[in-house]
CSV table of N, CA and C in Angstrom, one decimal:
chain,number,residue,atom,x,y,z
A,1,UNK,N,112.4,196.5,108.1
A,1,UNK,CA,111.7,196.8,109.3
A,1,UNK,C,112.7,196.7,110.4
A,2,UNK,N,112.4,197.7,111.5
A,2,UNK,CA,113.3,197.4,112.3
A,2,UNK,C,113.0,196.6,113.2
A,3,UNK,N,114.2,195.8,114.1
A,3,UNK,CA,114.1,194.9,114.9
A,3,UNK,C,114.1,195.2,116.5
A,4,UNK,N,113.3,194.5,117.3
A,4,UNK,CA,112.9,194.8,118.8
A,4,UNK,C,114.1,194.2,119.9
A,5,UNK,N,115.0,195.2,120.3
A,5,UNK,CA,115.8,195.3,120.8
A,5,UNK,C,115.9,195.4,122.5
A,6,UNK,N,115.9,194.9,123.1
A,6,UNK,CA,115.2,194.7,124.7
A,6,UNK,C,116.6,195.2,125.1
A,7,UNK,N,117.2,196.0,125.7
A,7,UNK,CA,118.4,196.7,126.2
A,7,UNK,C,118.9,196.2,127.7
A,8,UNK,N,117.8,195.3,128.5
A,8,UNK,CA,117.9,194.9,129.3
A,8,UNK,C,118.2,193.6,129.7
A,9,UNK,N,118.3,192.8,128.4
A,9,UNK,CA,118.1,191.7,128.1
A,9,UNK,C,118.3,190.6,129.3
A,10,UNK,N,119.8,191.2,128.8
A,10,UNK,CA,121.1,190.0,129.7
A,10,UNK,C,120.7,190.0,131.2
A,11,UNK,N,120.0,191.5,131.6
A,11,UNK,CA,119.8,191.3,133.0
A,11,UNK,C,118.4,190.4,133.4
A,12,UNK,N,117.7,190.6,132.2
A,12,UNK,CA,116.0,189.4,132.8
A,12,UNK,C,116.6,188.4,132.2
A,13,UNK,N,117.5,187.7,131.4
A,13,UNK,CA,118.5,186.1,131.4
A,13,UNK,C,118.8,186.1,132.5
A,14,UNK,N,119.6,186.6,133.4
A,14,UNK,CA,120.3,186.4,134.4
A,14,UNK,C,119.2,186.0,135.8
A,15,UNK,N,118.4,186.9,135.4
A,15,UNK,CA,117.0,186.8,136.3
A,15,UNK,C,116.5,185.6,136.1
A,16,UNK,N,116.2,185.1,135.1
A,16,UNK,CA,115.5,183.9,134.5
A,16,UNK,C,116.6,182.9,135.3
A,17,UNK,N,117.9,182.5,134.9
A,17,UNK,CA,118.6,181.5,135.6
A,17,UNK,C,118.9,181.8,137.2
A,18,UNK,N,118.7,182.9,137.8
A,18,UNK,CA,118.4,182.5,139.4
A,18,UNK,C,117.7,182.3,139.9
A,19,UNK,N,116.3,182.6,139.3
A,19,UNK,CA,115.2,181.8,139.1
A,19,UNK,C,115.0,180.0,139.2
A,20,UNK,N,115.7,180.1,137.7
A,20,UNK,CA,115.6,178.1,137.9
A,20,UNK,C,116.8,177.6,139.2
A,21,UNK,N,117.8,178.2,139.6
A,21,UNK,CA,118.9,178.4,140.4
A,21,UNK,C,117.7,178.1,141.6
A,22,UNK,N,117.1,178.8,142.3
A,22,UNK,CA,116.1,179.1,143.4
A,22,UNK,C,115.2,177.9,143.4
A,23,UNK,N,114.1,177.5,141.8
A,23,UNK,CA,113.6,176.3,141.9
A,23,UNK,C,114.2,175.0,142.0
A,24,UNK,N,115.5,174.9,141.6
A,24,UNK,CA,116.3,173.7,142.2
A,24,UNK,C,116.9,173.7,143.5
A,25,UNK,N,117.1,174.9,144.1
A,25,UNK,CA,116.8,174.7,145.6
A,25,UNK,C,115.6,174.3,146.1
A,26,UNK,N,115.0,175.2,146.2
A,26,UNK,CA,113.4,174.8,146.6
A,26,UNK,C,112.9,173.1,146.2
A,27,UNK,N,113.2,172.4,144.9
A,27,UNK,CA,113.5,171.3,144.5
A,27,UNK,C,113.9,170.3,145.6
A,28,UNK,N,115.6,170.8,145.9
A,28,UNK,CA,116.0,170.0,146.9
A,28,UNK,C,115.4,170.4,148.0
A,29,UNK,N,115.0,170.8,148.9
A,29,UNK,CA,114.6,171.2,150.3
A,29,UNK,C,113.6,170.5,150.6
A,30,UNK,N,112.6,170.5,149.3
A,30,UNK,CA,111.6,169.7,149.3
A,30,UNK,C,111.6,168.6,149.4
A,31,UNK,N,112.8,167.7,149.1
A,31,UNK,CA,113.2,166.3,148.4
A,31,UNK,C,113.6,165.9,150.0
A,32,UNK,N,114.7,167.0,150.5
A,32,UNK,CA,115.3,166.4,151.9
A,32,UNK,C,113.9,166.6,153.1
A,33,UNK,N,113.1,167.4,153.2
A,33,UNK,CA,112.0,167.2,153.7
A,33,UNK,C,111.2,165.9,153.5
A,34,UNK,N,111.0,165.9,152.5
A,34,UNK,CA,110.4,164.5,152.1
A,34,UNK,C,110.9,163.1,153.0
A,35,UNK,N,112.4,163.1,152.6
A,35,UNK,CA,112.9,162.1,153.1
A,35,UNK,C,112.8,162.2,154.6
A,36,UNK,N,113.0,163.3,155.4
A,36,UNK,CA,113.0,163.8,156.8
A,36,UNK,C,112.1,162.8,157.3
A,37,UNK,N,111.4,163.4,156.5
A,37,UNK,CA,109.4,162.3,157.1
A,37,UNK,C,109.7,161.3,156.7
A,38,UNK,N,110.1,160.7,155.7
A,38,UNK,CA,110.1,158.9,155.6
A,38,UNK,C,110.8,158.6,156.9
A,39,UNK,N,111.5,159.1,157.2
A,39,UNK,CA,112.7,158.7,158.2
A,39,UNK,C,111.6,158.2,159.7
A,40,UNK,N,111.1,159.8,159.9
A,40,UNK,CA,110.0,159.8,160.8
A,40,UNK,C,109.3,158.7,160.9
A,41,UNK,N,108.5,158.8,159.8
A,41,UNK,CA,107.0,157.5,160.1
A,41,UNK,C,107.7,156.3,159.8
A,42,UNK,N,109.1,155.5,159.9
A,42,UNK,CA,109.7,154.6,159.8
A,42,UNK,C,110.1,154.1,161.1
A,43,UNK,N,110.2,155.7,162.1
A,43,UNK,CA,110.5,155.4,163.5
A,43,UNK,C,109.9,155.2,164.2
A,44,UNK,N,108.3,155.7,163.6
A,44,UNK,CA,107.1,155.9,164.4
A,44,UNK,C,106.9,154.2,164.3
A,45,UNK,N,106.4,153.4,163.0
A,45,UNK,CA,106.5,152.8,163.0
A,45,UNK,C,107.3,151.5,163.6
A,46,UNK,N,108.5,151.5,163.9
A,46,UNK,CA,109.2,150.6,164.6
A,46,UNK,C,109.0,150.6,166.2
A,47,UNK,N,108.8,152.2,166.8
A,47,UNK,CA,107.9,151.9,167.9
A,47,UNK,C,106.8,151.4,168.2
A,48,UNK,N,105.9,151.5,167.0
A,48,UNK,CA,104.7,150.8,166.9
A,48,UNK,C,105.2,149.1,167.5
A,49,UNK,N,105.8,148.8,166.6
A,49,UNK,CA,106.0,147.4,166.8
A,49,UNK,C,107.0,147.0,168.0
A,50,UNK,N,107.6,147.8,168.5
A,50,UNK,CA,108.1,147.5,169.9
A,50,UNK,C,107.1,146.9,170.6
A,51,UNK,N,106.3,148.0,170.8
A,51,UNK,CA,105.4,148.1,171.8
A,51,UNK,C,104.3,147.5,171.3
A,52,UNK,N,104.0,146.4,170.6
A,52,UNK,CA,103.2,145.2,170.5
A,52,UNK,C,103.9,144.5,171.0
A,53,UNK,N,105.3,144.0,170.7
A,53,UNK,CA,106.2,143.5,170.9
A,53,UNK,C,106.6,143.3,172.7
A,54,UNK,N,106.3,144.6,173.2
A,54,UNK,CA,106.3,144.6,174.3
A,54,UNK,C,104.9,143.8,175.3
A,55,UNK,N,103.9,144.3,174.3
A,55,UNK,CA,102.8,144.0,175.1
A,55,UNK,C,102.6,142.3,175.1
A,56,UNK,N,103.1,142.2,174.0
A,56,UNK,CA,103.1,140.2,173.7
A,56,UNK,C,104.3,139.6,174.8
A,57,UNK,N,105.4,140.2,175.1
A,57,UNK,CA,106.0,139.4,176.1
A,57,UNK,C,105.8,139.8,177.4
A,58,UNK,N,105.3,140.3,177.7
A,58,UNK,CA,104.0,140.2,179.0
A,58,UNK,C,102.9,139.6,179.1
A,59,UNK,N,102.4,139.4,178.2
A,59,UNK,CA,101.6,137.9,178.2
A,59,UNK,C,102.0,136.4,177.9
A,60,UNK,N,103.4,136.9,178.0
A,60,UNK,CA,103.6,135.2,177.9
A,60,UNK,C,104.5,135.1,179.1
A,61,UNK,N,105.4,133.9,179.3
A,61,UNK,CA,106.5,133.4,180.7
A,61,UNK,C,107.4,135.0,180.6
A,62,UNK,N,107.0,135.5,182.0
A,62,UNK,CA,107.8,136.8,181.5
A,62,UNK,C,109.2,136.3,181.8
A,63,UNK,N,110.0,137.3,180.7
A,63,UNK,CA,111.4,137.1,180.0
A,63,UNK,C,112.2,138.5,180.8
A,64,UNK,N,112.7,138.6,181.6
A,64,UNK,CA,113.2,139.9,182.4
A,64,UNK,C,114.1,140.5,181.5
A,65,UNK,N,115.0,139.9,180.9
A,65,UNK,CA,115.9,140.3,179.7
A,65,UNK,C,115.4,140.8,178.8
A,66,UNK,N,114.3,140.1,177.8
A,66,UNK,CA,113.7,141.0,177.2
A,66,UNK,C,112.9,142.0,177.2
A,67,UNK,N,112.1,141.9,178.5
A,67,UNK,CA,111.8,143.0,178.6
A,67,UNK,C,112.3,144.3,178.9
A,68,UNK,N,113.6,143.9,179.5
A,68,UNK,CA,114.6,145.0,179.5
A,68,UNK,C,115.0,145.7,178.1
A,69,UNK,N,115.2,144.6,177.3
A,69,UNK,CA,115.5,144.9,175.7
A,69,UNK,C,114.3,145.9,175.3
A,70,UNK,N,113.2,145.3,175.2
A,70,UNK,CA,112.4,146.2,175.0
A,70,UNK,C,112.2,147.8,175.4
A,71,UNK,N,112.4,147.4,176.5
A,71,UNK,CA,112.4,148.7,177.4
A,71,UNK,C,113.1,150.0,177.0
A,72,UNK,N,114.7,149.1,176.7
A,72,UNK,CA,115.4,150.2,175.9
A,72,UNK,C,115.7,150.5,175.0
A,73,UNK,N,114.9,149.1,173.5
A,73,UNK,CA,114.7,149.8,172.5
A,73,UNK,C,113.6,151.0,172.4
A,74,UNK,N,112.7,150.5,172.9
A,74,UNK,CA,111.8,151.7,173.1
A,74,UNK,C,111.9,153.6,173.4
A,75,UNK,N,112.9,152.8,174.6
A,75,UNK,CA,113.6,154.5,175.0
A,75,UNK,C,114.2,154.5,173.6
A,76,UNK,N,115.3,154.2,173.0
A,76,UNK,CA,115.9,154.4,172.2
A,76,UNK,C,115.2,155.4,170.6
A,77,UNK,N,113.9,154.5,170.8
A,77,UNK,CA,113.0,155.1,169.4
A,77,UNK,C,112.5,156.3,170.3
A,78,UNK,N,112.0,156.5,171.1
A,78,UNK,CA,111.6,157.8,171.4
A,78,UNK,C,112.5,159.1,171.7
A,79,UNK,N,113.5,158.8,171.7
A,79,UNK,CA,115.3,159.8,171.5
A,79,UNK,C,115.1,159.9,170.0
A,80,UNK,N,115.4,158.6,169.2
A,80,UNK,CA,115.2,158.6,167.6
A,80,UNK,C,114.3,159.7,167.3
A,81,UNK,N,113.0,159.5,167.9
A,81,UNK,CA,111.8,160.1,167.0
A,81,UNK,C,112.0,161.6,167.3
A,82,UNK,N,112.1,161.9,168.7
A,82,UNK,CA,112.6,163.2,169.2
A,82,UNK,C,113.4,164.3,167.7
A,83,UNK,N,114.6,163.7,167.9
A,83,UNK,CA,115.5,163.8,167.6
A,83,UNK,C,115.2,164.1,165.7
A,84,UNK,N,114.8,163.1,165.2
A,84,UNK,CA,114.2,163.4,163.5
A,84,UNK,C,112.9,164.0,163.7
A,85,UNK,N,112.2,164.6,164.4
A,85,UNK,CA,111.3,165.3,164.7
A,85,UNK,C,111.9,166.9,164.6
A,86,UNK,N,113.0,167.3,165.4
A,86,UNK,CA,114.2,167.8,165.1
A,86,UNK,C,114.1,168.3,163.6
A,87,UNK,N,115.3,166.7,162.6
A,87,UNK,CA,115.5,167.5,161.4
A,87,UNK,C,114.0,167.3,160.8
A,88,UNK,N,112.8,167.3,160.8
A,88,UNK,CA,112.2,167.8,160.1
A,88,UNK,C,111.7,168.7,160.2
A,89,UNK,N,111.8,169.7,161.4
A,89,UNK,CA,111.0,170.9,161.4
A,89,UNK,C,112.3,171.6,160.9
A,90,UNK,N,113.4,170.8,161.3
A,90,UNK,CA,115.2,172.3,160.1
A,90,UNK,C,114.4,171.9,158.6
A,91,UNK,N,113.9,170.6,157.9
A,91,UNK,CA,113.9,170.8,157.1
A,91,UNK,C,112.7,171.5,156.2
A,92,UNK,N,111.7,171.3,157.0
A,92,UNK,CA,110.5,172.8,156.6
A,92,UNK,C,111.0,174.1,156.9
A,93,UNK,N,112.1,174.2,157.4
A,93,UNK,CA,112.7,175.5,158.1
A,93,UNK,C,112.9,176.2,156.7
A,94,UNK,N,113.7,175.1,156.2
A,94,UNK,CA,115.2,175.5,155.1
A,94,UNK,C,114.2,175.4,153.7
A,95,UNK,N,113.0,174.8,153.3
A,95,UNK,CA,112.3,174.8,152.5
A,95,UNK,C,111.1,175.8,152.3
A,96,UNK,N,111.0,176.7,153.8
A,96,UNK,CA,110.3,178.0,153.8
A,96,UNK,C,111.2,178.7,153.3
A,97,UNK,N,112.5,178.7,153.6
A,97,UNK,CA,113.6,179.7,153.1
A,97,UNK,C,114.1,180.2,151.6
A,98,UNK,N,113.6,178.6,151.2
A,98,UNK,CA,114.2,178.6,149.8
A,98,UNK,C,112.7,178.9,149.1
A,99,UNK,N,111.6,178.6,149.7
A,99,UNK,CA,110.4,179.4,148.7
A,99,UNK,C,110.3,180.6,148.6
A,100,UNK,N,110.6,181.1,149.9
A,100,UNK,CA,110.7,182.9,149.9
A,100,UNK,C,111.8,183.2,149.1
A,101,UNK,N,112.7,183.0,148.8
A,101,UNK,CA,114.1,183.0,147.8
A,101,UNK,C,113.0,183.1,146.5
A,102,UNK,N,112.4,181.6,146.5
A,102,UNK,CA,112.5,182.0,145.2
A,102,UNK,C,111.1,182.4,144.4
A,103,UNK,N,110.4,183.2,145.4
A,103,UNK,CA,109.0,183.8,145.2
A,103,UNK,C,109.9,185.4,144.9
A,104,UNK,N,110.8,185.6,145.6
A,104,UNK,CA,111.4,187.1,145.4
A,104,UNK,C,112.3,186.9,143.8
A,105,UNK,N,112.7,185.9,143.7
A,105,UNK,CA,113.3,185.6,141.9
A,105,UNK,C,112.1,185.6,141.5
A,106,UNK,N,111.1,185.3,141.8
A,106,UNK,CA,109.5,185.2,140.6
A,106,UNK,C,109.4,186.5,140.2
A,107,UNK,N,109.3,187.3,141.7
A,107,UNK,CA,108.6,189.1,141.4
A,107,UNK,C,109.7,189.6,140.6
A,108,UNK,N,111.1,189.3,141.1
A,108,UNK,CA,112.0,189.8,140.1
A,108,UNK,C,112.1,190.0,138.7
A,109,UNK,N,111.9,188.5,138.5
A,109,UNK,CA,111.4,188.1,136.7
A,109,UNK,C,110.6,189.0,136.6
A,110,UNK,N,109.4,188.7,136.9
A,110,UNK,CA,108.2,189.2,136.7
A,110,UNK,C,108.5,190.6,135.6
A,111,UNK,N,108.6,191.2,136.9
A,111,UNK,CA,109.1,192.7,136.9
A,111,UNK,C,109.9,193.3,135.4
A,112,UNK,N,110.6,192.4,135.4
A,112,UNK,CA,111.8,192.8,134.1
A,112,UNK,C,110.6,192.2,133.0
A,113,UNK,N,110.0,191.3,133.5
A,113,UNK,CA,109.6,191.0,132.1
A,113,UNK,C,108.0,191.9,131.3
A,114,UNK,N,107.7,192.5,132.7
A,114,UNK,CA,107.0,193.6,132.5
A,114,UNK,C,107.4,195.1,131.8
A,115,UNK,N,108.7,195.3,132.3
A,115,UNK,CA,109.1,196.2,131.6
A,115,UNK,C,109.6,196.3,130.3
A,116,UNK,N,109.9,194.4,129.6
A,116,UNK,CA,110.6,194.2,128.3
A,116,UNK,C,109.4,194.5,127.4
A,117,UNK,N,108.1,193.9,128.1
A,117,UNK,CA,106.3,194.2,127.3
A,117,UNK,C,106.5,195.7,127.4
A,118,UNK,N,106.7,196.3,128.1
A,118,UNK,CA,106.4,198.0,128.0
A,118,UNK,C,107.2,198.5,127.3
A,119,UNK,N,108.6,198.1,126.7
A,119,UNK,CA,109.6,198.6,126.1
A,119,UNK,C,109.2,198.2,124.3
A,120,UNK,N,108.4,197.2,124.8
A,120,UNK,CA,107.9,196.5,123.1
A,120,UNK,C,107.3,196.8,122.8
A,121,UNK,N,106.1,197.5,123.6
A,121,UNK,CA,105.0,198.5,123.4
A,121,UNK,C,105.2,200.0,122.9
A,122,UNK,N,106.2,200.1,123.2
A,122,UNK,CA,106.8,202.1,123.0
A,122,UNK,C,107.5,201.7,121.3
A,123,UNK,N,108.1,200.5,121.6
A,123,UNK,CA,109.1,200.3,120.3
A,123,UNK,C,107.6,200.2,118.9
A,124,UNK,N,106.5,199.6,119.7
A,124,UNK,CA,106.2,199.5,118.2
A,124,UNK,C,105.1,200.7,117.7
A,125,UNK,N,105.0,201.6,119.2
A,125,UNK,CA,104.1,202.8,119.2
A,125,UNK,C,105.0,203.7,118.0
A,126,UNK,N,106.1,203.7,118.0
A,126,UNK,CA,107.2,204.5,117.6
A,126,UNK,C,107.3,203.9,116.0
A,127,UNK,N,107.5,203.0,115.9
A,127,UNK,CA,107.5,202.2,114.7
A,127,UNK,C,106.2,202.7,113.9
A,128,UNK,N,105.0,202.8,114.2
A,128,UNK,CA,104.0,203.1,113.9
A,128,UNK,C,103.5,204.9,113.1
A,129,UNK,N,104.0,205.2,114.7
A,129,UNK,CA,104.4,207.0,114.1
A,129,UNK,C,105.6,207.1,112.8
A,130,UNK,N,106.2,206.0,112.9
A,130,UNK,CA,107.1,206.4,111.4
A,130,UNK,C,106.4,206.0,110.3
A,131,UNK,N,105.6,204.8,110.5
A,131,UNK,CA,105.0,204.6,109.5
A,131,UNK,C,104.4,205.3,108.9
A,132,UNK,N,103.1,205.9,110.0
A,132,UNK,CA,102.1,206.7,109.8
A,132,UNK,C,102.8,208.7,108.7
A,133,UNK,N,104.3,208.6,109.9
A,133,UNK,CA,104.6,209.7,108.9
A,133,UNK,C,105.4,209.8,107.7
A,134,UNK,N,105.6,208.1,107.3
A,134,UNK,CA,106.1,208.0,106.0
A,134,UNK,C,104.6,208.1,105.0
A,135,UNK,N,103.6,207.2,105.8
A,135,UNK,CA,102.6,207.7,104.7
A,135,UNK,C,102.4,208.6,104.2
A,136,UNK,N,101.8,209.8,105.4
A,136,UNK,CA,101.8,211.1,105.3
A,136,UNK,C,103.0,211.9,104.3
A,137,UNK,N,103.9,211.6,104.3
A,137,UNK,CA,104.8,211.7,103.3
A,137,UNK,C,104.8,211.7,102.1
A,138,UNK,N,104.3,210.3,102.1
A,138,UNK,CA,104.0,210.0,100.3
A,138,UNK,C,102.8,210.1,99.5
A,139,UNK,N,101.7,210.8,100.9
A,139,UNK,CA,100.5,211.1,100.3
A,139,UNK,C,100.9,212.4,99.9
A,140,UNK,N,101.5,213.4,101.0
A,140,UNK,CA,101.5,214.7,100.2
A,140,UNK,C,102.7,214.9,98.8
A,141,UNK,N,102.9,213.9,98.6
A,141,UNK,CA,104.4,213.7,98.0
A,141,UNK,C,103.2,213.5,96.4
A,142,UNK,N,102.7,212.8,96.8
A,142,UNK,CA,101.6,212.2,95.5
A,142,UNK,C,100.6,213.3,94.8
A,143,UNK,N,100.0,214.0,96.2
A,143,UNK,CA,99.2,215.2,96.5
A,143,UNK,C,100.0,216.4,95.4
A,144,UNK,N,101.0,216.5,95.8
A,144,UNK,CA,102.5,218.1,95.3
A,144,UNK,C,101.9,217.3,93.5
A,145,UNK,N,102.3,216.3,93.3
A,145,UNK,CA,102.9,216.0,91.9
A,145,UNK,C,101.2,215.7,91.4
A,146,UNK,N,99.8,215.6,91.7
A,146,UNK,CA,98.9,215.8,90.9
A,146,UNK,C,99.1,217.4,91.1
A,147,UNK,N,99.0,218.2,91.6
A,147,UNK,CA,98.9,219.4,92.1
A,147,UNK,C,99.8,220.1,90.9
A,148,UNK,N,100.9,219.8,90.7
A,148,UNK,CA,102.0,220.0,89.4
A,148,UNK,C,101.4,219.9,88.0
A,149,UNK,N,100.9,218.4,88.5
A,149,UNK,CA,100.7,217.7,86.9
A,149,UNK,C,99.1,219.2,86.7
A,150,UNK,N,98.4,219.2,87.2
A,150,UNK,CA,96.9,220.3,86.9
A,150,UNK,C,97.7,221.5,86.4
A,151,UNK,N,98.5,222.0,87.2
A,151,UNK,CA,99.3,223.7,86.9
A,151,UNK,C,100.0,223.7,85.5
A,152,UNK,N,100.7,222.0,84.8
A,152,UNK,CA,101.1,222.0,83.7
A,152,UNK,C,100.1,222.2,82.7
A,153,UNK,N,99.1,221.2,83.1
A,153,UNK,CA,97.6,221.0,82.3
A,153,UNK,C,97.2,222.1,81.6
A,154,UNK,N,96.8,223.1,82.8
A,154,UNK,CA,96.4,224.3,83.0
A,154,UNK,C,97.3,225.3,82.0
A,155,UNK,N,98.7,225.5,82.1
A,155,UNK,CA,99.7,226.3,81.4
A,155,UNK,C,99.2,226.0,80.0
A,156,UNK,N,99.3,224.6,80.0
A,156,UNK,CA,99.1,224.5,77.9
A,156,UNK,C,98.0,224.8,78.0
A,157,UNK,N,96.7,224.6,78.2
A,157,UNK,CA,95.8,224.7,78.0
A,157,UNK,C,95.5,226.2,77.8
A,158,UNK,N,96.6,226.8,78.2
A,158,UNK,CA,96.4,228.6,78.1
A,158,UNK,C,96.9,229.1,76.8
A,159,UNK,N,97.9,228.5,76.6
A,159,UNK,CA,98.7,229.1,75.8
A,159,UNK,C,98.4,228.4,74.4
């Protein structure tokens, strides 16, 4: 029987590994996003605690130093938070980029791999027609030789 031959092969492989190529981007973008934001609610957090921090040495013997310190850690986390507020919107930037990448490798695949099903489909429509006309073959083939064997029948039976 013959065997199903995809002529396109190597190019939906190739498709297939830019594909996983694109999900391990998208992989990492996700991963450095992720981290982006820990970063974030870690700064959010530290301001949080300044500014308890701040409000507790105001109620006690006020300390002019520390509350200077305060003061400018504070500024400092609000520059921080600014600032990683920053890379986390590059890093949803760069993670929209890499899904649209690799939503266009999906349709890609896709595509080839719809055409390797339509190529398999013709191949075995074809395979079928031979069959069907090898039958046809050996029916009339069967058909000729009773058709002979009667006309021999017939001869002796004359003579």
């Amino acid at each position: 029987m013959a065997k199903f031959v995809y002529r396109m092969q190597s190019i939906l492989n190739i498709k297939e590994k830019m594909e996983d190529q694109a999900k391990q981007a998208f992989a990492a973008a996700r991963g450095q996003l992720t981290v982006e934001e820990e970063r974030l609610q870690r700064l959010i957090q530290r301001r949080i605690q300044y500014l308890a921090e701040g409000a507790m040495l105001r109620q006690q013997v006020l300390d002019p130093l520390k509350l200077q310190e305060n003061k400018a850690a504070l500024e400092y986390i609000k520059e921080a938070i600014i600032e990683q507020g920053i890379r986390v919107k590059k890093a949803e930037e760069a993670l929209e980029r890499a899904r649209v990448v690799l939503q266009e490798y999906r349709i890609d695949r896709k595509t080839h791999e719809q055409l390797k099903e339509a190529a398999f489909e013709e191949f075995k429509r074809e395979i079928a027609k031979e069959e069907s006309k090898e039958v046809d073959e050996l029916v009339s083939y069967v058909y000729g030789q009773r058709g002979h064997a009667k006309e021999a029948e017939e001869m002796l039976s004359i003579q």
